[in-house]
Coordinates of C-alpha atoms in Angstrom, one line a residue:
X1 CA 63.7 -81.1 -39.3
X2 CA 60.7 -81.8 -36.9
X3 CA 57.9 -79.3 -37.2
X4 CA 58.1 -78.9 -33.5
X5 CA 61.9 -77.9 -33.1
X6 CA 61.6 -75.6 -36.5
X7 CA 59.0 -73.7 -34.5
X8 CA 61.4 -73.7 -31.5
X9 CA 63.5 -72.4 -33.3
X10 CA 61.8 -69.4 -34.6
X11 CA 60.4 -68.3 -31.1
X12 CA 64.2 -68.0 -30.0
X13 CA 64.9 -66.4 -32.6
X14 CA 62.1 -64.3 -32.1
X15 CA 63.0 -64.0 -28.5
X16 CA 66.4 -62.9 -29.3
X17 CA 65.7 -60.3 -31.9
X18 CA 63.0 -58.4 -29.2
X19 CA 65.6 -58.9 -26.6
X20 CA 67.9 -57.4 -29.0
X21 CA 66.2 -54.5 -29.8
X22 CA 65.1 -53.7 -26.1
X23 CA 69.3 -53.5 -25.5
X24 CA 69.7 -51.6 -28.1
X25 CA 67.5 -49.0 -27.2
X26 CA 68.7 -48.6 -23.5
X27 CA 72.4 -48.7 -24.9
X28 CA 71.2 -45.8 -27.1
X29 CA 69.3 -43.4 -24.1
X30 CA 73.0 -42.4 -23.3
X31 CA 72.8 -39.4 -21.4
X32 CA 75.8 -37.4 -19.7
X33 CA 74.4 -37.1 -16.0
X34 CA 76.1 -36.4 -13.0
X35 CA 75.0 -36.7 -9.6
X36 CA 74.7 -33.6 -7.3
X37 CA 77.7 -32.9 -5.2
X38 CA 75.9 -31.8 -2.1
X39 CA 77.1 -31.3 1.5
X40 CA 76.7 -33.0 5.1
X41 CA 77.4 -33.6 8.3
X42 CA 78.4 -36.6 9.9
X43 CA 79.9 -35.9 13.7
X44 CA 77.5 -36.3 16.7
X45 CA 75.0 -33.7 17.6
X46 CA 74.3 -30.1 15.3
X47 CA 76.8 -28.9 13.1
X48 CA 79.2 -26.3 14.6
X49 CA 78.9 -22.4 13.2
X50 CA 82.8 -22.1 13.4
X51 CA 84.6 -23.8 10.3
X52 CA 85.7 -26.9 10.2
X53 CA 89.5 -27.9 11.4
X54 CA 91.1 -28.8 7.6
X55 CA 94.2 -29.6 8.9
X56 CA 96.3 -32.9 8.2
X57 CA 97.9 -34.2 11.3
X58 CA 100.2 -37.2 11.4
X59 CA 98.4 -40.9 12.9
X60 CA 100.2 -43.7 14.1
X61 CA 98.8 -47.4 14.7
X62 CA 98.9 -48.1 18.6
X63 CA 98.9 -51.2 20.8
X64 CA 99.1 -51.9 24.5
X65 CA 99.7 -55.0 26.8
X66 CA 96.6 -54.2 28.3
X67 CA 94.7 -54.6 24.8
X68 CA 97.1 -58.2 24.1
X69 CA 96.3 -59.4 27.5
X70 CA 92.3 -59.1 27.1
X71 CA 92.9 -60.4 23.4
X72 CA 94.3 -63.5 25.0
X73 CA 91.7 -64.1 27.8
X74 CA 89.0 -63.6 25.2
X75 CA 90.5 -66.4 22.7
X76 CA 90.8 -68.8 25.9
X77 CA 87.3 -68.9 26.9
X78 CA 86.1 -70.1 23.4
X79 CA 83.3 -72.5 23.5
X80 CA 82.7 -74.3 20.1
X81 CA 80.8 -76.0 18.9
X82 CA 82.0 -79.4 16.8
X83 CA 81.9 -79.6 13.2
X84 CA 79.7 -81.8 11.4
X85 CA 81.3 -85.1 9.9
X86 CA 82.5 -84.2 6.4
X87 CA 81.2 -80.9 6.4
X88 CA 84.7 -79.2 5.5
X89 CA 83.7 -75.6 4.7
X90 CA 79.8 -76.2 2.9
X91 CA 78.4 -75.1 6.8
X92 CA 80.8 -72.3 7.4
X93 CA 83.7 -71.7 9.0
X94 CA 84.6 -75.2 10.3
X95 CA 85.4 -74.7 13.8
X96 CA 88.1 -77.8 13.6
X97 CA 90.6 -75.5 12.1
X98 CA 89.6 -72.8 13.5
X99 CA 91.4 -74.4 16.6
X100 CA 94.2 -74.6 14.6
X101 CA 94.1 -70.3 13.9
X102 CA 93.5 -69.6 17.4
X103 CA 96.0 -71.5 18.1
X104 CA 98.9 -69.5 16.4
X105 CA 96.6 -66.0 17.0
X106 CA 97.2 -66.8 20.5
X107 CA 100.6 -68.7 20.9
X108 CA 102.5 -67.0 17.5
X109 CA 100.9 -64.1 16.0
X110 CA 102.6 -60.7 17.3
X111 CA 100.3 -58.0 16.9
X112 CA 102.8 -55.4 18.1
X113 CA 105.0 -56.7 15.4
X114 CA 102.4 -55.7 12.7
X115 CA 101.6 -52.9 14.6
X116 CA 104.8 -51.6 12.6
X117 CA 104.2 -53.4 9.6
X118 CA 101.1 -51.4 9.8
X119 CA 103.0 -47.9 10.5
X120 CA 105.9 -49.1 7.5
X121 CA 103.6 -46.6 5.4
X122 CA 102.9 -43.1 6.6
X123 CA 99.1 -42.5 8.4
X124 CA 97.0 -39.7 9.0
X125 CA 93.8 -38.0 9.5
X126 CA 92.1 -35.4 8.4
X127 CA 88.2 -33.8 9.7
X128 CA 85.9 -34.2 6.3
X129 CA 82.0 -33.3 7.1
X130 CA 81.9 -33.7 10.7
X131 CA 84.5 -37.1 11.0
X132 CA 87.9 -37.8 11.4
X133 CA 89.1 -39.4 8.3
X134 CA 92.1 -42.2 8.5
X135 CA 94.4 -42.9 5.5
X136 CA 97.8 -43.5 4.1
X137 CA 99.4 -41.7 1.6
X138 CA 102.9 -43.3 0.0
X139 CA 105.0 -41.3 -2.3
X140 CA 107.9 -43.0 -4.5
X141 CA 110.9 -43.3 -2.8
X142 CA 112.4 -41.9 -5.5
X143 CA 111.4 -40.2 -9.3
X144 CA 113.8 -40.3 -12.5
X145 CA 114.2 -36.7 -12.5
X146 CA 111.8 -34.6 -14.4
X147 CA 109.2 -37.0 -13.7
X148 CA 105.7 -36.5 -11.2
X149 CA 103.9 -39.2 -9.9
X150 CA 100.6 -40.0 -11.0
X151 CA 97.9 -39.6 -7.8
X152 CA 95.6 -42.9 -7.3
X153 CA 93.0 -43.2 -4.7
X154 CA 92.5 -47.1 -3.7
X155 CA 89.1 -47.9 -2.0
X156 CA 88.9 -51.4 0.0
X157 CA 85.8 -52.9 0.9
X158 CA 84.4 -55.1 3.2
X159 CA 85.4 -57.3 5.1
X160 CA 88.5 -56.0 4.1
X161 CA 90.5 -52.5 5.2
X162 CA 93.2 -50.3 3.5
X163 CA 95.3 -53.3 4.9
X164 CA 94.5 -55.2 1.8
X165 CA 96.6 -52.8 -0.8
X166 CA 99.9 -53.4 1.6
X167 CA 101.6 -55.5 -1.2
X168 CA 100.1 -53.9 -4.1
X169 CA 101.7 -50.5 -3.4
X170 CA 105.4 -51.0 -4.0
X171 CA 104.6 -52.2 -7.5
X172 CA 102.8 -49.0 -8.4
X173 CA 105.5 -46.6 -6.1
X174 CA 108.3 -47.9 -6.7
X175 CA 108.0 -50.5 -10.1
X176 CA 111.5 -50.5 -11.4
X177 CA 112.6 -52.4 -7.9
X178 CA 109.9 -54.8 -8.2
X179 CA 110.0 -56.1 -11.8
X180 CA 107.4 -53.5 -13.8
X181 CA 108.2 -50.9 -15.7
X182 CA 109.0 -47.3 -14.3
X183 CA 107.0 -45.4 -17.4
X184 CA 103.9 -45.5 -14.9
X185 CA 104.5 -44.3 -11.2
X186 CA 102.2 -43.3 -8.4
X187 CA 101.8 -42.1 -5.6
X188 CA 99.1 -44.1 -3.3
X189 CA 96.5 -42.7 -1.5
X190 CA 94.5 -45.2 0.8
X191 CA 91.5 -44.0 3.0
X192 CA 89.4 -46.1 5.2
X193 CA 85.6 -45.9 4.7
X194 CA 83.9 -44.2 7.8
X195 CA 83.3 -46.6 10.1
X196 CA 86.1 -48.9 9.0
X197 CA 89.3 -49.5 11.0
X198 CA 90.7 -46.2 11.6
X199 CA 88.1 -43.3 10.2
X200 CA 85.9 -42.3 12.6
X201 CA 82.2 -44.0 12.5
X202 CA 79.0 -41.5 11.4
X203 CA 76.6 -40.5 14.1
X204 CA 73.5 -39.9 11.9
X205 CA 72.1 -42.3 9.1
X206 CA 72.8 -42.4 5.7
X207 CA 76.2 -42.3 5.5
X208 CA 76.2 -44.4 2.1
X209 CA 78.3 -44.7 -0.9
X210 CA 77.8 -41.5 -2.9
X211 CA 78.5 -40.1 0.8
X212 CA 81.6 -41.5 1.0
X213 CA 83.0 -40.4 -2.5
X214 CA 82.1 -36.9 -1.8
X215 CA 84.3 -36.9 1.4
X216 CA 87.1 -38.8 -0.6
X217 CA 86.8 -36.3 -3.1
X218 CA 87.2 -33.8 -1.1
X219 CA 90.0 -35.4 0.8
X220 CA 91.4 -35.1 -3.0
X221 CA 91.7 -31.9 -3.0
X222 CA 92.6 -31.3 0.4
X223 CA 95.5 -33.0 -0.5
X224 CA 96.5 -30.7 -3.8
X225 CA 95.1 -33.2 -6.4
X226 CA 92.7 -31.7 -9.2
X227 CA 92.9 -34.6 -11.0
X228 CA 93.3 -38.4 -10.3
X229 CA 93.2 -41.8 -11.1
X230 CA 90.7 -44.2 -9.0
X231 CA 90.5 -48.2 -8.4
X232 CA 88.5 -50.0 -6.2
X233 CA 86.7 -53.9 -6.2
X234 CA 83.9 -54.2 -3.6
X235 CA 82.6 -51.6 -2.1
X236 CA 85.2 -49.5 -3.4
X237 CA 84.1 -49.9 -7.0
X238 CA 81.1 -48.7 -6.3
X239 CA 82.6 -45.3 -4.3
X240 CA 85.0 -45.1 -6.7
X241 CA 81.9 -45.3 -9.6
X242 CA 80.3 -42.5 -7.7
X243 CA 83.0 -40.5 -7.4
X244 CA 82.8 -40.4 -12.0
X245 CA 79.3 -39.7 -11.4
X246 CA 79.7 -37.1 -8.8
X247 CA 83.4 -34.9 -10.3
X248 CA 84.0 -36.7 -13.6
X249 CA 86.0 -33.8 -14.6
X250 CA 88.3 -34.6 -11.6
X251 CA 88.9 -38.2 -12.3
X252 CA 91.3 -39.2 -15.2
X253 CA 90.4 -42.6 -15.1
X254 CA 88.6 -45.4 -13.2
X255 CA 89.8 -48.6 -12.6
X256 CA 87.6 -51.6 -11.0
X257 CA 87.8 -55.3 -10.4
X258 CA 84.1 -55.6 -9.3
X259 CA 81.0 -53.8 -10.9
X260 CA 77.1 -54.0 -10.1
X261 CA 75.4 -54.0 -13.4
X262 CA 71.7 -55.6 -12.7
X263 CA 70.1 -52.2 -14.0
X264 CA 69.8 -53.5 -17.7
X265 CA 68.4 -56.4 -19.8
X266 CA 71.7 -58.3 -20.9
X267 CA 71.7 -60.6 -17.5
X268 CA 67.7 -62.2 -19.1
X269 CA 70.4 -62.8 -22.8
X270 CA 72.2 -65.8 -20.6
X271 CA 68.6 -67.9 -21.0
X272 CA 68.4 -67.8 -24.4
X273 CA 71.9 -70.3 -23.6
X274 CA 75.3 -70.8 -25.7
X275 CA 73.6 -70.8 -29.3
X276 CA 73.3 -66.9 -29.0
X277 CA 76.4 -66.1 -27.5
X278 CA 77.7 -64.3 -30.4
X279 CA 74.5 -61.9 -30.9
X280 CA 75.1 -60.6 -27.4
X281 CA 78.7 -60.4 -27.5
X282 CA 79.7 -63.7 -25.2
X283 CA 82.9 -64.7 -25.3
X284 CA 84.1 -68.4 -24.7
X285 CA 85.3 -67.6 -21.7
X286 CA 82.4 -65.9 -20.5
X287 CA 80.0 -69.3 -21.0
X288 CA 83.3 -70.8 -19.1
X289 CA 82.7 -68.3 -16.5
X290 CA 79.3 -67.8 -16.5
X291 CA 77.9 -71.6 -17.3
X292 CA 76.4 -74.3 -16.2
X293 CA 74.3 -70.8 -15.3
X294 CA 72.1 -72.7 -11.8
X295 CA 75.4 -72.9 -10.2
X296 CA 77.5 -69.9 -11.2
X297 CA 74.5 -67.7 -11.0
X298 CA 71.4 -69.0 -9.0
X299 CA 73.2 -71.3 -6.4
X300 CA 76.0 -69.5 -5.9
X301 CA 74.6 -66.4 -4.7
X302 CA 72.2 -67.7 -2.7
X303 CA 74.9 -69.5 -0.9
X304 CA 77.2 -66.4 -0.1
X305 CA 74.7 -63.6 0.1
X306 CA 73.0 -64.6 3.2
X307 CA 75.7 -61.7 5.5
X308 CA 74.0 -59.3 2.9
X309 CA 70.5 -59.8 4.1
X310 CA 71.1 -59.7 8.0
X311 CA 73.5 -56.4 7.5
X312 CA 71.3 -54.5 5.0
X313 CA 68.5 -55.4 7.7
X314 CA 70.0 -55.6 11.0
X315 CA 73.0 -55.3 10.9
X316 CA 73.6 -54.2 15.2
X317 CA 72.3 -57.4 16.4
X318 CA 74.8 -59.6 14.6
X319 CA 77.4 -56.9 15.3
X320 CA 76.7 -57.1 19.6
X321 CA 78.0 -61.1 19.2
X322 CA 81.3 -60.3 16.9
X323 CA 82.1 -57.2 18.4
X324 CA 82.0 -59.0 21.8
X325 CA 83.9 -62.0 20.7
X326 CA 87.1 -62.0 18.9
X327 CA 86.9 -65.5 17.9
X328 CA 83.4 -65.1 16.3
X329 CA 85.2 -62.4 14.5
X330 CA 87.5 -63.7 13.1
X331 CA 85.4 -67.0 11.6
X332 CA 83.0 -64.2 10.3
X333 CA 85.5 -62.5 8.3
X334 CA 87.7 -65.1 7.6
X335 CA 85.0 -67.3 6.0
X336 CA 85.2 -64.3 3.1
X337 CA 88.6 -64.6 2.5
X338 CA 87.9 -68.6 1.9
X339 CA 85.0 -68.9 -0.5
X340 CA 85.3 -65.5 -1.9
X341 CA 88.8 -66.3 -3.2
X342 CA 87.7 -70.1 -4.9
X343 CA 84.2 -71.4 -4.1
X344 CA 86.0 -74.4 -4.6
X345 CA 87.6 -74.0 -1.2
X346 CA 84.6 -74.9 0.4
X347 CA 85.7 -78.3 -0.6
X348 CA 88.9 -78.1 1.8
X349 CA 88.7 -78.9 5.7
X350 CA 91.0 -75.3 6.1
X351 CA 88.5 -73.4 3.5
X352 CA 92.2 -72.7 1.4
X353 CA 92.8 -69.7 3.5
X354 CA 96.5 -70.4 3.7
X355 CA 96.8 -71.3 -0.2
X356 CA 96.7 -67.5 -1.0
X357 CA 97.0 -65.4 2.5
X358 CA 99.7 -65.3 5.5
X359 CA 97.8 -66.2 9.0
X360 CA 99.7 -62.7 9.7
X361 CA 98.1 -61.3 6.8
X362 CA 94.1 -62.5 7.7
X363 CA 94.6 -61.9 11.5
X364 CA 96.0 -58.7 11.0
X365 CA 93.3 -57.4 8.7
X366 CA 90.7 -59.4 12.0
X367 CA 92.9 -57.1 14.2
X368 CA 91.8 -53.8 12.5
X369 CA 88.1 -54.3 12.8
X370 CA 88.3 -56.0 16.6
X371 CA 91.5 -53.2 18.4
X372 CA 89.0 -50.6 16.7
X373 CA 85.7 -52.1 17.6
X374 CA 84.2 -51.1 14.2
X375 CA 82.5 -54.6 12.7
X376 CA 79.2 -53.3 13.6
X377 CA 80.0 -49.9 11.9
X378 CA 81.4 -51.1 9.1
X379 CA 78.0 -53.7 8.8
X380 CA 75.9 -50.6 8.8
X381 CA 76.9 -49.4 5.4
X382 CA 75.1 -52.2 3.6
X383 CA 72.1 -50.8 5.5
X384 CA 73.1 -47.1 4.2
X385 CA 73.6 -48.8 0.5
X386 CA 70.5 -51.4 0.1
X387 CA 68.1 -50.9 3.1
X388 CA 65.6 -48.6 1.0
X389 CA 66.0 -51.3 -1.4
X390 CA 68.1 -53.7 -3.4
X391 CA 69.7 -51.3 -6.1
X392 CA 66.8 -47.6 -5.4
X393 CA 69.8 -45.1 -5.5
X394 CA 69.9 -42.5 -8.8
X395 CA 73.8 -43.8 -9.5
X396 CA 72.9 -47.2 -10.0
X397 CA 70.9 -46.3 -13.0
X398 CA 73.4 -43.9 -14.5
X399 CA 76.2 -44.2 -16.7
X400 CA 79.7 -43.6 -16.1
X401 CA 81.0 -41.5 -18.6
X402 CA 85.0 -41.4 -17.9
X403 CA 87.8 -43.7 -19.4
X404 CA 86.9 -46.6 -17.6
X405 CA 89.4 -50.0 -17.1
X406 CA 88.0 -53.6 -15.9
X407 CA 89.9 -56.5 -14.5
X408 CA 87.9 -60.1 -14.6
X409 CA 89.1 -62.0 -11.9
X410 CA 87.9 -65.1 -12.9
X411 CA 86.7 -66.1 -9.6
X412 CA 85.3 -63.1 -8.3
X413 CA 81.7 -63.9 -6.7
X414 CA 79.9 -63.3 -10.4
X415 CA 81.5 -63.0 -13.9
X416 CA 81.4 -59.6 -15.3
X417 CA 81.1 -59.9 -19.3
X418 CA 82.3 -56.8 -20.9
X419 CA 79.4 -56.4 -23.3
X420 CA 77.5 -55.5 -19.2
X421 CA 80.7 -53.5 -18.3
X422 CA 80.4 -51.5 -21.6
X423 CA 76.9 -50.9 -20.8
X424 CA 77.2 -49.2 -17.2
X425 CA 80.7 -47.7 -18.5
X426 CA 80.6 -46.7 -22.4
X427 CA 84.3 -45.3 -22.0
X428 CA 85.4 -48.7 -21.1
X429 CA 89.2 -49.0 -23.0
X430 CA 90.3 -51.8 -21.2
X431 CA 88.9 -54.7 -20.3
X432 CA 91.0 -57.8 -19.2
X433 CA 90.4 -61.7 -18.4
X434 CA 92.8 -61.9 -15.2
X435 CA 94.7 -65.4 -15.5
X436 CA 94.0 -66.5 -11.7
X437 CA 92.3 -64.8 -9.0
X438 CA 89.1 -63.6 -6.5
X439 CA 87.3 -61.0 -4.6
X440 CA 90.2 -59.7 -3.3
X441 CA 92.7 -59.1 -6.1
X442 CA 95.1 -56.4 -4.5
X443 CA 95.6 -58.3 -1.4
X444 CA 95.6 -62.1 -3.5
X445 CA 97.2 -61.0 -6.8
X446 CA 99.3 -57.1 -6.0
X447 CA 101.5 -58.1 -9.2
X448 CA 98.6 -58.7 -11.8
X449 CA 96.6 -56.3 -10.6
X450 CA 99.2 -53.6 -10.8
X451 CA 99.9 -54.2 -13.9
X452 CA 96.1 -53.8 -15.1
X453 CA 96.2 -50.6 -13.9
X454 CA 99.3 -49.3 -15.6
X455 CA 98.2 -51.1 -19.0
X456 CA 94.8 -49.5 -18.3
X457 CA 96.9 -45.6 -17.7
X458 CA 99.7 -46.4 -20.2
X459 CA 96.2 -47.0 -23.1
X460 CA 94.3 -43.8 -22.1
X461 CA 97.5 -41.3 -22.1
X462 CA 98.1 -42.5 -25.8
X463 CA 94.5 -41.5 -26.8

């Protein structure tokens, strides 16, 4: 061996040792915090003396001709503009198929149609902290006697809505009639984040995450449940991570498909390349996942994290345009639901969109945000989340200390190794490489994912 690659050699593993012992001594600083509960309010002007109205009143979804008949004017003044030659999806939504989706949106799709697919489960609303709170809540349609059903808040995210957990519920309500097992059953309790769809928008600033899973907490207990099991990708792992920090004691167990874990030293162990994989605790299927490391780490974000930087900036200019212009709207979100799902879909002149998703499905989920006018609402809480800076909260530099489950979609945005789960969540007891699958797993894979999360509750009731 040369002189020159022996002492390569010995500065890696050098490198690797120090590295090494650096994790190891963050791994070992593991202190139980919690975050403090607090109190606000979120309505418009001073907060009233009298209490607040805690009652739960019934909500239904609502349409009109007059809202189709503007819909439909608005769609048939589109100017666009012409794709580039060959550009399939690498430049965005490629307005040539677009044509193709306004086409049906106008001509086909039947909004008051899924106005009741939409009311199939029951709504409602509820005033938490100074807004009016939308969600659905879905019992079993019916128990094997004896038996209660386990409560499970599901968080969305954006661009989706509670929308997205449609097809996932009848396999966690009602599993016997859909193929799964009937030891688990739930009942399903979806809320939509302020200023998404439904739930009123805040009138002050700062409305962020922890915000959030304080009023779903206490929407929790407004509903009777002491304890609960949580699940959430997006934004709604991280609500749903804040919610352990904030009540651990009232959440049995937390369930995510996404997780931001930048707060530690194991992302700077990928350099060091394959050769060291097993010293940090790399799988095969992680260097699959997480190699050739330019594309799947550097590249790739860049690519698809441009919406963050105008939203956690601005986020009410870009939200005058799509707010305005249903069309616009739709290629905004819709673009998500393309390269989010396979960043291989980029490759396709329709993005893929209709390889995974209904055109019902997509438009309907467009439908939420433009009959409820909340896309510039719902932009705002990436401001809330990452406008003092990228990652300056408390929570994202403490631990999560209840049972914890993680589902690795394998192509979610960025691969997730457990070793970095384990880190941010040292009760992780589940952690599972997902066979197929993207951002949005509920709404893309209900099945698989509702399985997960009964392996994940059927594992931590044995303990």
């Amino acid at each position: 061996m040369a002189p020159m690659s022996t002492g390569v050699m010995w500065l890696e593993i050098l490198l690797a040792s120090v590295l090494g012992f650096v994790i190891y001594w963050f791994v070992s600083r593991d202190k139980e915090e919690t975050l403090p509960l607090e109190d606000g309010w979120w309505g418009p002007g001073a907060r009233p003396t009298a209490g607040e109205d805690e009652s739960i009143r019934p909500f239904k979804v609502e349409t009109s001709d007059e809202e189709i008949i503007d819909l439909h004017r608005r769609i048939e003044k589109v100017r666009l503009t012409s794709p580039l030659e060959d550009s399939r999806f690498h430049y965005g939504f490629n307005s040539n198929y677009l044509k193709k989706i306004l086409s049906y949106w106008r001509n086909e799709f039947n909004w008051k149609k899924q106005v009741e697919v939409l009311n199939r489960y029951p709504h409602f609303k509820t005033k938490i902290e100074g807004l009016d709170v939308h969600f659905i809540h879905v019992k079993p349609p019916q128990l094997p006697p004896g038996r209660t059903p386990k409560p499970l808040l599901m968080v969305h995210g954006w661009p989706g809505s509670f929308f997205e957990f449609y097809n996932i519920i009848p396999f966690l309500t009602d599993p016997k009639n859909h193929g799964l097992s009937d030891e688990h059953i739930f009942e399903v309790i979806c809320p939509s984040i302020p200023g998404y769809g439904y739930s009123e928008a805040s009138s002050k600033k700062g409305l962020n995450s922890v915000v959030t899973a304080r009023i779903f907490y206490k929407l929790m207990l407004r509903l009777g449940f002491q304890e609960f099991y949580v699940q959430g990708g997006d934004w709604g792992s991280l609500i749903c991570t804040n919610m352990a920090q904030l009540v651990p004691s009232h959440v049995k167990g937390l369930h995510v498909n996404m997780a931001l874990i930048l707060r530690n030293f194991y992302p700077l162990t990928l350099f060091l390349g394959r050769p060291f994989r097993g010293l940090f605790g790399y799988t095969e299927r992680d260097m699959e996942l997480l190699y050739p490391l330019k594309e799947k780490m550097f590249y790739s974000i860049m690519r698809e994290s441009g919406y963050m930087h105008i939203q956690s900036t601005k986020p009410d200019t870009v939200g005058c345009a799509l707010n305005d212009s249903p069309v616009g709207l739709a290629a905004y979100i819709l673009e998500k639901f393309s390269t989010w799902t396979n960043a291989e879909f980029r490759d396709l002149e329709d993005g893929g969109l209709e390889r995974k998703f209904s055109l019902d499905d997509l438009l309907t989920n467009v439908m939420i945000y433009w009959t409820t006018g909340t896309i510039t609402s719902s932009q705002r809480f990436y401001k809330e989340n990452m406008g003092q800076g990228f990652m300056a909260e408390k929570h994202y530099r403490m631990k999560v200390h209840v049972p914890t489950a993680f589902a690795a979609f394998p192509c979610e945005l960025l691969h997730t190794p457990e070793k970095w789960v384990k880190f941010k969540y040292p009760k992780l007891i589940s952690y599972s490489y997902m066979a197929r699958g993207g951002h949005f797993a509920a709404f893309e894979e209900p099945e698989m994912l509702a399985r997960d999360i009964c392996k994940f509750v059927g594992l931590l009731e044995r303990q």
